[in-house]
C-alpha cells in the first residue's frame, strides 16, 4: 500500500495513503462536511450514509485491485481531510481516465490538493498500462479548482452550459484534459 508523508504550507503533517475497507466512516464524514457547503464545487447534493459509503468503498477497493481506479486520501490526526481518485474509462475510451478531488475546507490553500493530484496521477500512470490522458469536469464558478488544474498542466477543452442547477441558478461545466505523453 502506498503511503507518503507531506508537510502542508502551514506545517500540518499530512499522511497521503491508499484507502482500506475500514475507512468508510472517515470518508463519509469528509464528504458530508463538503456537501453542506454552498457552492461546494462537487456534484453531490445529498449526504451519504455509512451503509452507502461502505458499499461504495467495497466496490472501489475491487476496482483498485483490478487497476481500474487509484485513490489516495489525505489524513490528518486520524481524520480524512481530502481524497483524489483517477478512474479509468472503458472500451474505446480505455486510454482515458477521469480525475476527481476534494479537500476539506480547513485544509484548503495549503498545497495539499496539488500534492494529492501529483501523486494520484503518478500512481495511475504506474498502474494503468496504456493510459494516455486524464480529464476532468469542474463547475464554471470553481475558479480555485480551475487555476490549480491549469497549474498542473490541464488545458480547457470545452464547456457544457447549464450543466448543473444549484438552487434556482444554473452553472456550466468546464472540461479539461492533461496529456500524459
Ligand atoms: C479545488 C481544491 C481541490 C484545491 O485544493 P487545495 O488544497 O485548496 O489547493 P492547493 O492549496 O494545493 O493550491 C494549489 C494551487 O491551486 C490554486 N489555488 C488554490 N487556492 C486558490 C484560490 N483560493 N484562488 C485561486 N487559486 C487557488 C493556485 O494555483 C495554487 O497554487 P499556488 O499556491 O502556488 O498559488 C480544493 O479547494 C477543494 O477541494 N475544493 C472543494 C471541492 C472542489 O471544488 N473539488 C474540485 C471539484 S472539480
mmCIF file of C-alpha atoms and ligand atoms in Angstrom:
data_model
loop_
_atom_site.group_PDB
_atom_site.id
_atom_site.type_symbol
_atom_site.label_atom_id
_atom_site.label_comp_id
_atom_site.label_asym_id
_atom_site.label_seq_id
_atom_site.Cartn_x
_atom_site.Cartn_y
_atom_site.Cartn_z
ATOM 1 C CA UNK A 1 0.000 0.000 0.000
ATOM 2 C CA UNK A 2 1.313 3.415 -0.990
ATOM 3 C CA UNK A 3 1.971 5.887 1.874
ATOM 4 C CA UNK A 4 3.696 9.282 1.781
ATOM 5 C CA UNK A 5 4.127 11.938 4.415
ATOM 6 C CA UNK A 6 3.621 15.513 3.303
ATOM 7 C CA UNK A 7 4.035 18.805 5.159
ATOM 8 C CA UNK A 8 1.357 21.347 4.227
ATOM 9 C CA UNK A 9 2.303 25.013 3.769
ATOM 10 C CA UNK A 10 1.197 25.795 7.360
ATOM 11 C CA UNK A 11 3.262 22.930 8.784
ATOM 12 C CA UNK A 12 0.373 20.433 9.168
ATOM 13 C CA UNK A 13 1.658 16.866 8.856
ATOM 14 C CA UNK A 14 -0.439 15.055 6.263
ATOM 15 C CA UNK A 15 -0.389 11.322 5.622
ATOM 16 C CA UNK A 16 -1.187 10.563 1.983
ATOM 17 C CA UNK A 17 -2.216 6.929 1.624
ATOM 18 C CA UNK A 18 -4.424 4.453 -0.163
ATOM 19 C CA UNK A 19 -7.749 3.661 1.498
ATOM 20 C CA UNK A 20 -8.583 0.478 3.393
ATOM 21 C CA UNK A 21 -12.012 -1.138 3.947
ATOM 22 C CA UNK A 22 -12.302 0.359 7.439
ATOM 23 C CA UNK A 23 -12.117 3.945 6.092
ATOM 24 C CA UNK A 24 -15.847 4.226 5.238
ATOM 25 C CA UNK A 25 -16.747 6.300 8.325
ATOM 26 C CA UNK A 26 -13.784 8.678 7.792
ATOM 27 C CA UNK A 27 -14.637 9.189 4.137
ATOM 28 C CA UNK A 28 -18.322 9.691 4.923
ATOM 29 C CA UNK A 29 -17.525 12.421 7.473
ATOM 30 C CA UNK A 30 -15.316 14.206 4.949
ATOM 31 C CA UNK A 31 -17.703 14.147 2.005
ATOM 32 C CA UNK A 32 -20.719 15.074 4.151
ATOM 33 C CA UNK A 33 -18.862 18.119 5.515
ATOM 34 C CA UNK A 34 -18.163 19.362 1.965
ATOM 35 C CA UNK A 35 -21.720 18.585 0.738
ATOM 36 C CA UNK A 36 -23.015 21.034 3.365
ATOM 37 C CA UNK A 37 -21.069 23.944 1.839
ATOM 38 C CA UNK A 38 -22.971 26.274 -0.512
ATOM 39 C CA UNK A 39 -21.309 26.134 -3.965
ATOM 40 C CA UNK A 40 -19.202 23.244 -2.754
ATOM 41 C CA UNK A 41 -17.676 22.521 -6.174
ATOM 42 C CA UNK A 42 -18.787 18.880 -6.012
ATOM 43 C CA UNK A 43 -21.694 17.168 -7.746
ATOM 44 C CA UNK A 44 -23.344 15.626 -4.696
ATOM 45 C CA UNK A 45 -26.247 17.414 -3.042
ATOM 46 C CA UNK A 46 -27.423 14.750 -0.635
ATOM 47 C CA UNK A 47 -25.482 13.476 2.359
ATOM 48 C CA UNK A 48 -24.298 9.903 2.238
ATOM 49 C CA UNK A 49 -24.994 7.253 4.889
ATOM 50 C CA UNK A 50 -22.479 4.884 6.427
ATOM 51 C CA UNK A 51 -24.210 1.976 4.726
ATOM 52 C CA UNK A 52 -23.922 3.591 1.266
ATOM 53 C CA UNK A 53 -20.347 4.648 1.903
ATOM 54 C CA UNK A 54 -19.404 1.089 2.878
ATOM 55 C CA UNK A 55 -20.966 -0.246 -0.353
ATOM 56 C CA UNK A 56 -19.199 2.448 -2.394
ATOM 57 C CA UNK A 57 -15.845 1.726 -0.749
ATOM 58 C CA UNK A 58 -16.189 -2.040 -1.213
ATOM 59 C CA UNK A 59 -16.729 -1.526 -4.948
ATOM 60 C CA UNK A 60 -13.851 0.932 -5.185
ATOM 61 C CA UNK A 61 -11.484 -1.452 -3.365
ATOM 62 C CA UNK A 62 -12.329 -4.080 -6.008
ATOM 63 C CA UNK A 63 -11.666 -1.528 -8.746
ATOM 64 C CA UNK A 64 -8.303 -0.667 -7.176
ATOM 65 C CA UNK A 65 -7.351 -4.342 -7.164
ATOM 66 C CA UNK A 66 -8.336 -4.614 -10.858
ATOM 67 C CA UNK A 67 -6.338 -1.468 -11.702
ATOM 68 C CA UNK A 68 -9.472 0.368 -12.834
ATOM 69 C CA UNK A 69 -9.089 3.025 -10.158
ATOM 70 C CA UNK A 70 -6.476 4.605 -7.964
ATOM 71 C CA UNK A 71 -7.443 6.529 -4.849
ATOM 72 C CA UNK A 72 -5.305 8.431 -2.388
ATOM 73 C CA UNK A 73 -6.614 10.075 0.729
ATOM 74 C CA UNK A 74 -5.094 12.816 2.867
ATOM 75 C CA UNK A 75 -5.259 12.030 6.565
ATOM 76 C CA UNK A 76 -4.557 14.427 9.436
ATOM 77 C CA UNK A 77 -4.707 13.230 13.049
ATOM 78 C CA UNK A 78 -6.767 10.189 12.104
ATOM 79 C CA UNK A 79 -9.323 12.159 10.062
ATOM 80 C CA UNK A 80 -9.786 12.077 6.285
ATOM 81 C CA UNK A 81 -9.228 15.653 5.067
ATOM 82 C CA UNK A 82 -9.242 15.005 1.348
ATOM 83 C CA UNK A 83 -9.171 12.438 -1.374
ATOM 84 C CA UNK A 84 -8.355 12.168 -5.031
ATOM 85 C CA UNK A 85 -9.215 9.440 -7.487
ATOM 86 C CA UNK A 86 -8.424 8.558 -11.074
ATOM 87 C CA UNK A 87 -10.979 6.247 -12.658
ATOM 88 C CA UNK A 88 -10.158 4.514 -15.923
ATOM 89 C CA UNK A 89 -12.726 4.585 -18.695
ATOM 90 C CA UNK A 90 -13.674 1.514 -20.737
ATOM 91 C CA UNK A 91 -13.877 0.249 -24.296
ATOM 92 C CA UNK A 92 -12.853 2.836 -26.945
ATOM 93 C CA UNK A 93 -12.123 5.272 -24.119
ATOM 94 C CA UNK A 94 -9.657 2.917 -22.404
ATOM 95 C CA UNK A 95 -6.758 5.348 -23.000
ATOM 96 C CA UNK A 96 -8.542 7.899 -20.793
ATOM 97 C CA UNK A 97 -9.284 8.263 -17.100
ATOM 98 C CA UNK A 98 -11.253 10.820 -15.086
ATOM 99 C CA UNK A 99 -9.876 12.662 -12.088
ATOM 100 C CA UNK A 100 -11.862 13.821 -9.060
ATOM 101 C CA UNK A 101 -10.631 15.615 -5.950
ATOM 102 C CA UNK A 102 -11.967 17.088 -2.757
ATOM 103 C CA UNK A 103 -10.177 18.729 0.175
ATOM 104 C CA UNK A 104 -11.956 19.744 3.384
ATOM 105 C CA UNK A 105 -12.286 23.485 3.872
ATOM 106 C CA UNK A 106 -9.912 23.584 6.871
ATOM 107 C CA UNK A 107 -7.004 22.280 4.783
ATOM 108 C CA UNK A 108 -7.528 24.218 1.537
ATOM 109 C CA UNK A 109 -4.973 26.611 0.105
ATOM 110 C CA UNK A 110 -2.072 24.806 1.789
ATOM 111 C CA UNK A 111 -0.712 22.804 -1.131
ATOM 112 C CA UNK A 112 -2.451 19.537 -0.273
ATOM 113 C CA UNK A 113 -4.662 19.466 -3.380
ATOM 114 C CA UNK A 114 -1.660 19.893 -5.633
ATOM 115 C CA UNK A 115 0.344 17.209 -3.765
ATOM 116 C CA UNK A 116 -2.568 14.786 -3.854
ATOM 117 C CA UNK A 117 -3.206 15.244 -7.592
ATOM 118 C CA UNK A 118 0.501 14.827 -8.433
ATOM 119 C CA UNK A 119 0.783 11.580 -6.511
ATOM 120 C CA UNK A 120 -2.541 10.159 -7.670
ATOM 121 C CA UNK A 121 -1.694 10.754 -11.329
ATOM 122 C CA UNK A 122 1.801 9.299 -10.825
ATOM 123 C CA UNK A 123 0.252 6.168 -9.294
ATOM 124 C CA UNK A 124 -2.293 5.900 -12.124
ATOM 125 C CA UNK A 125 0.496 6.162 -14.727
ATOM 126 C CA UNK A 126 2.398 3.423 -12.941
ATOM 127 C CA UNK A 127 -0.536 1.029 -12.579
ATOM 128 C CA UNK A 128 -2.725 1.690 -15.634
ATOM 129 C CA UNK A 129 -0.773 0.498 -18.647
ATOM 130 C CA UNK A 130 -1.637 2.416 -21.819
ATOM 131 C CA UNK A 131 -3.170 5.387 -20.047
ATOM 132 C CA UNK A 132 -2.659 8.455 -22.275
ATOM 133 C CA UNK A 133 -4.775 11.231 -20.840
ATOM 134 C CA UNK A 134 -6.591 12.319 -17.717
ATOM 135 C CA UNK A 135 -9.653 14.521 -17.940
ATOM 136 C CA UNK A 136 -11.999 16.172 -15.512
ATOM 137 C CA UNK A 137 -15.043 18.377 -15.212
ATOM 138 C CA UNK A 138 -15.364 21.374 -12.967
ATOM 139 C CA UNK A 139 -18.098 23.946 -12.488
ATOM 140 C CA UNK A 140 -17.654 27.372 -14.110
ATOM 141 C CA UNK A 141 -17.757 29.120 -10.728
ATOM 142 C CA UNK A 142 -14.930 26.970 -9.354
ATOM 143 C CA UNK A 143 -12.047 29.327 -10.214
ATOM 144 C CA UNK A 144 -9.842 27.898 -7.480
ATOM 145 C CA UNK A 145 -10.039 24.391 -8.921
ATOM 146 C CA UNK A 146 -9.512 25.652 -12.493
ATOM 147 C CA UNK A 147 -6.401 27.573 -11.500
ATOM 148 C CA UNK A 148 -4.991 24.507 -9.716
ATOM 149 C CA UNK A 149 -5.675 22.299 -12.753
ATOM 150 C CA UNK A 150 -4.086 24.824 -15.126
ATOM 151 C CA UNK A 151 -1.037 24.983 -12.884
ATOM 152 C CA UNK A 152 -0.791 21.210 -13.124
ATOM 153 C CA UNK A 153 -0.853 21.250 -16.927
ATOM 154 C CA UNK A 154 -4.551 20.626 -17.647
ATOM 155 C CA UNK A 155 -5.976 22.549 -20.603
ATOM 156 C CA UNK A 156 -9.577 23.591 -21.092
ATOM 157 C CA UNK A 157 -11.242 21.656 -23.927
ATOM 158 C CA UNK A 158 -14.845 22.774 -23.673
ATOM 159 C CA UNK A 159 -17.794 23.886 -21.611
ATOM 160 C CA UNK A 160 -21.296 22.497 -21.190
ATOM 161 C CA UNK A 161 -23.663 25.390 -20.465
ATOM 162 C CA UNK A 162 -26.339 24.975 -17.756
ATOM 163 C CA UNK A 163 -24.808 21.649 -16.765
ATOM 164 C CA UNK A 164 -25.848 21.852 -13.119
ATOM 165 C CA UNK A 165 -28.510 23.599 -11.088
ATOM 166 C CA UNK A 166 -27.838 24.769 -7.558
ATOM 167 C CA UNK A 167 -30.978 26.202 -6.004
ATOM 168 C CA UNK A 168 -32.523 28.232 -8.835
ATOM 169 C CA UNK A 169 -29.221 29.026 -10.568
ATOM 170 C CA UNK A 170 -27.614 27.196 -13.457
ATOM 171 C CA UNK A 171 -23.848 26.857 -13.915
ATOM 172 C CA UNK A 172 -21.749 25.493 -16.727
ATOM 173 C CA UNK A 173 -19.282 22.673 -16.541
ATOM 174 C CA UNK A 174 -15.745 23.209 -17.830
ATOM 175 C CA UNK A 175 -13.974 20.211 -19.339
ATOM 176 C CA UNK A 176 -10.183 19.943 -19.028
ATOM 177 C CA UNK A 177 -7.577 17.428 -20.120
ATOM 178 C CA UNK A 178 -3.972 16.561 -19.259
ATOM 179 C CA UNK A 179 -2.000 14.658 -21.894
ATOM 180 C CA UNK A 180 0.470 12.290 -20.268
ATOM 181 C CA UNK A 181 2.739 11.934 -23.288
HETATM 182 C C1 LIG B 1 -10.140 22.765 -5.554
HETATM 183 C C2 LIG B 1 -9.335 22.110 -4.441
HETATM 184 C C3 LIG B 1 -9.198 20.623 -4.701
HETATM 185 C C4 LIG B 1 -7.931 22.744 -4.414
HETATM 186 O O1 LIG B 1 -7.145 22.125 -3.400
HETATM 187 P P1 LIG B 1 -6.252 22.991 -2.426
HETATM 188 O O2 LIG B 1 -5.556 22.069 -1.486
HETATM 189 O O3 LIG B 1 -7.085 24.066 -1.830
HETATM 190 O O4 LIG B 1 -5.224 23.627 -3.463
HETATM 191 P P2 LIG B 1 -3.693 23.948 -3.212
HETATM 192 O O5 LIG B 1 -3.512 24.608 -1.889
HETATM 193 O O6 LIG B 1 -2.891 22.713 -3.474
HETATM 194 O O7 LIG B 1 -3.430 25.024 -4.332
HETATM 195 C C5 LIG B 1 -2.679 24.771 -5.444
HETATM 196 C C6 LIG B 1 -2.955 25.843 -6.491
HETATM 197 O O8 LIG B 1 -4.347 25.975 -6.725
HETATM 198 C C7 LIG B 1 -4.650 27.344 -6.970
HETATM 199 N N1 LIG B 1 -5.464 27.853 -5.854
HETATM 200 C C8 LIG B 1 -5.597 27.350 -4.608
HETATM 201 N N2 LIG B 1 -6.452 28.102 -3.875
HETATM 202 C C9 LIG B 1 -6.841 29.119 -4.694
HETATM 203 C C10 LIG B 1 -7.739 30.217 -4.562
HETATM 204 N N3 LIG B 1 -8.387 30.445 -3.411
HETATM 205 N N4 LIG B 1 -7.940 31.025 -5.631
HETATM 206 C C11 LIG B 1 -7.299 30.794 -6.817
HETATM 207 N N5 LIG B 1 -6.438 29.768 -6.997
HETATM 208 C C12 LIG B 1 -6.217 28.952 -5.964
HETATM 209 C C13 LIG B 1 -3.341 28.057 -7.047
HETATM 210 O O9 LIG B 1 -2.868 27.965 -8.373
HETATM 211 C C14 LIG B 1 -2.488 27.227 -6.122
HETATM 212 O O10 LIG B 1 -1.137 27.327 -6.373
HETATM 213 P P3 LIG B 1 -0.266 28.400 -5.507
HETATM 214 O O11 LIG B 1 -0.481 28.053 -4.080
HETATM 215 O O12 LIG B 1 1.125 28.179 -5.983
HETATM 216 O O13 LIG B 1 -0.819 29.748 -5.845
HETATM 217 C C15 LIG B 1 -9.984 22.360 -3.041
HETATM 218 O O14 LIG B 1 -10.053 23.710 -2.836
HETATM 219 C C16 LIG B 1 -11.349 21.696 -2.875
HETATM 220 O O15 LIG B 1 -11.427 20.520 -2.577
HETATM 221 N N6 LIG B 1 -12.445 22.458 -3.013
HETATM 222 C C17 LIG B 1 -13.791 21.955 -2.780
HETATM 223 C C18 LIG B 1 -14.188 20.776 -3.673
HETATM 224 C C19 LIG B 1 -13.824 21.037 -5.114
HETATM 225 O O16 LIG B 1 -14.019 22.107 -5.639
HETATM 226 N N7 LIG B 1 -13.286 19.988 -5.765
HETATM 227 C C20 LIG B 1 -12.914 20.040 -7.168
HETATM 228 C C21 LIG B 1 -14.082 19.665 -7.991
HETATM 229 S S1 LIG B 1 -13.728 19.766 -9.725
#
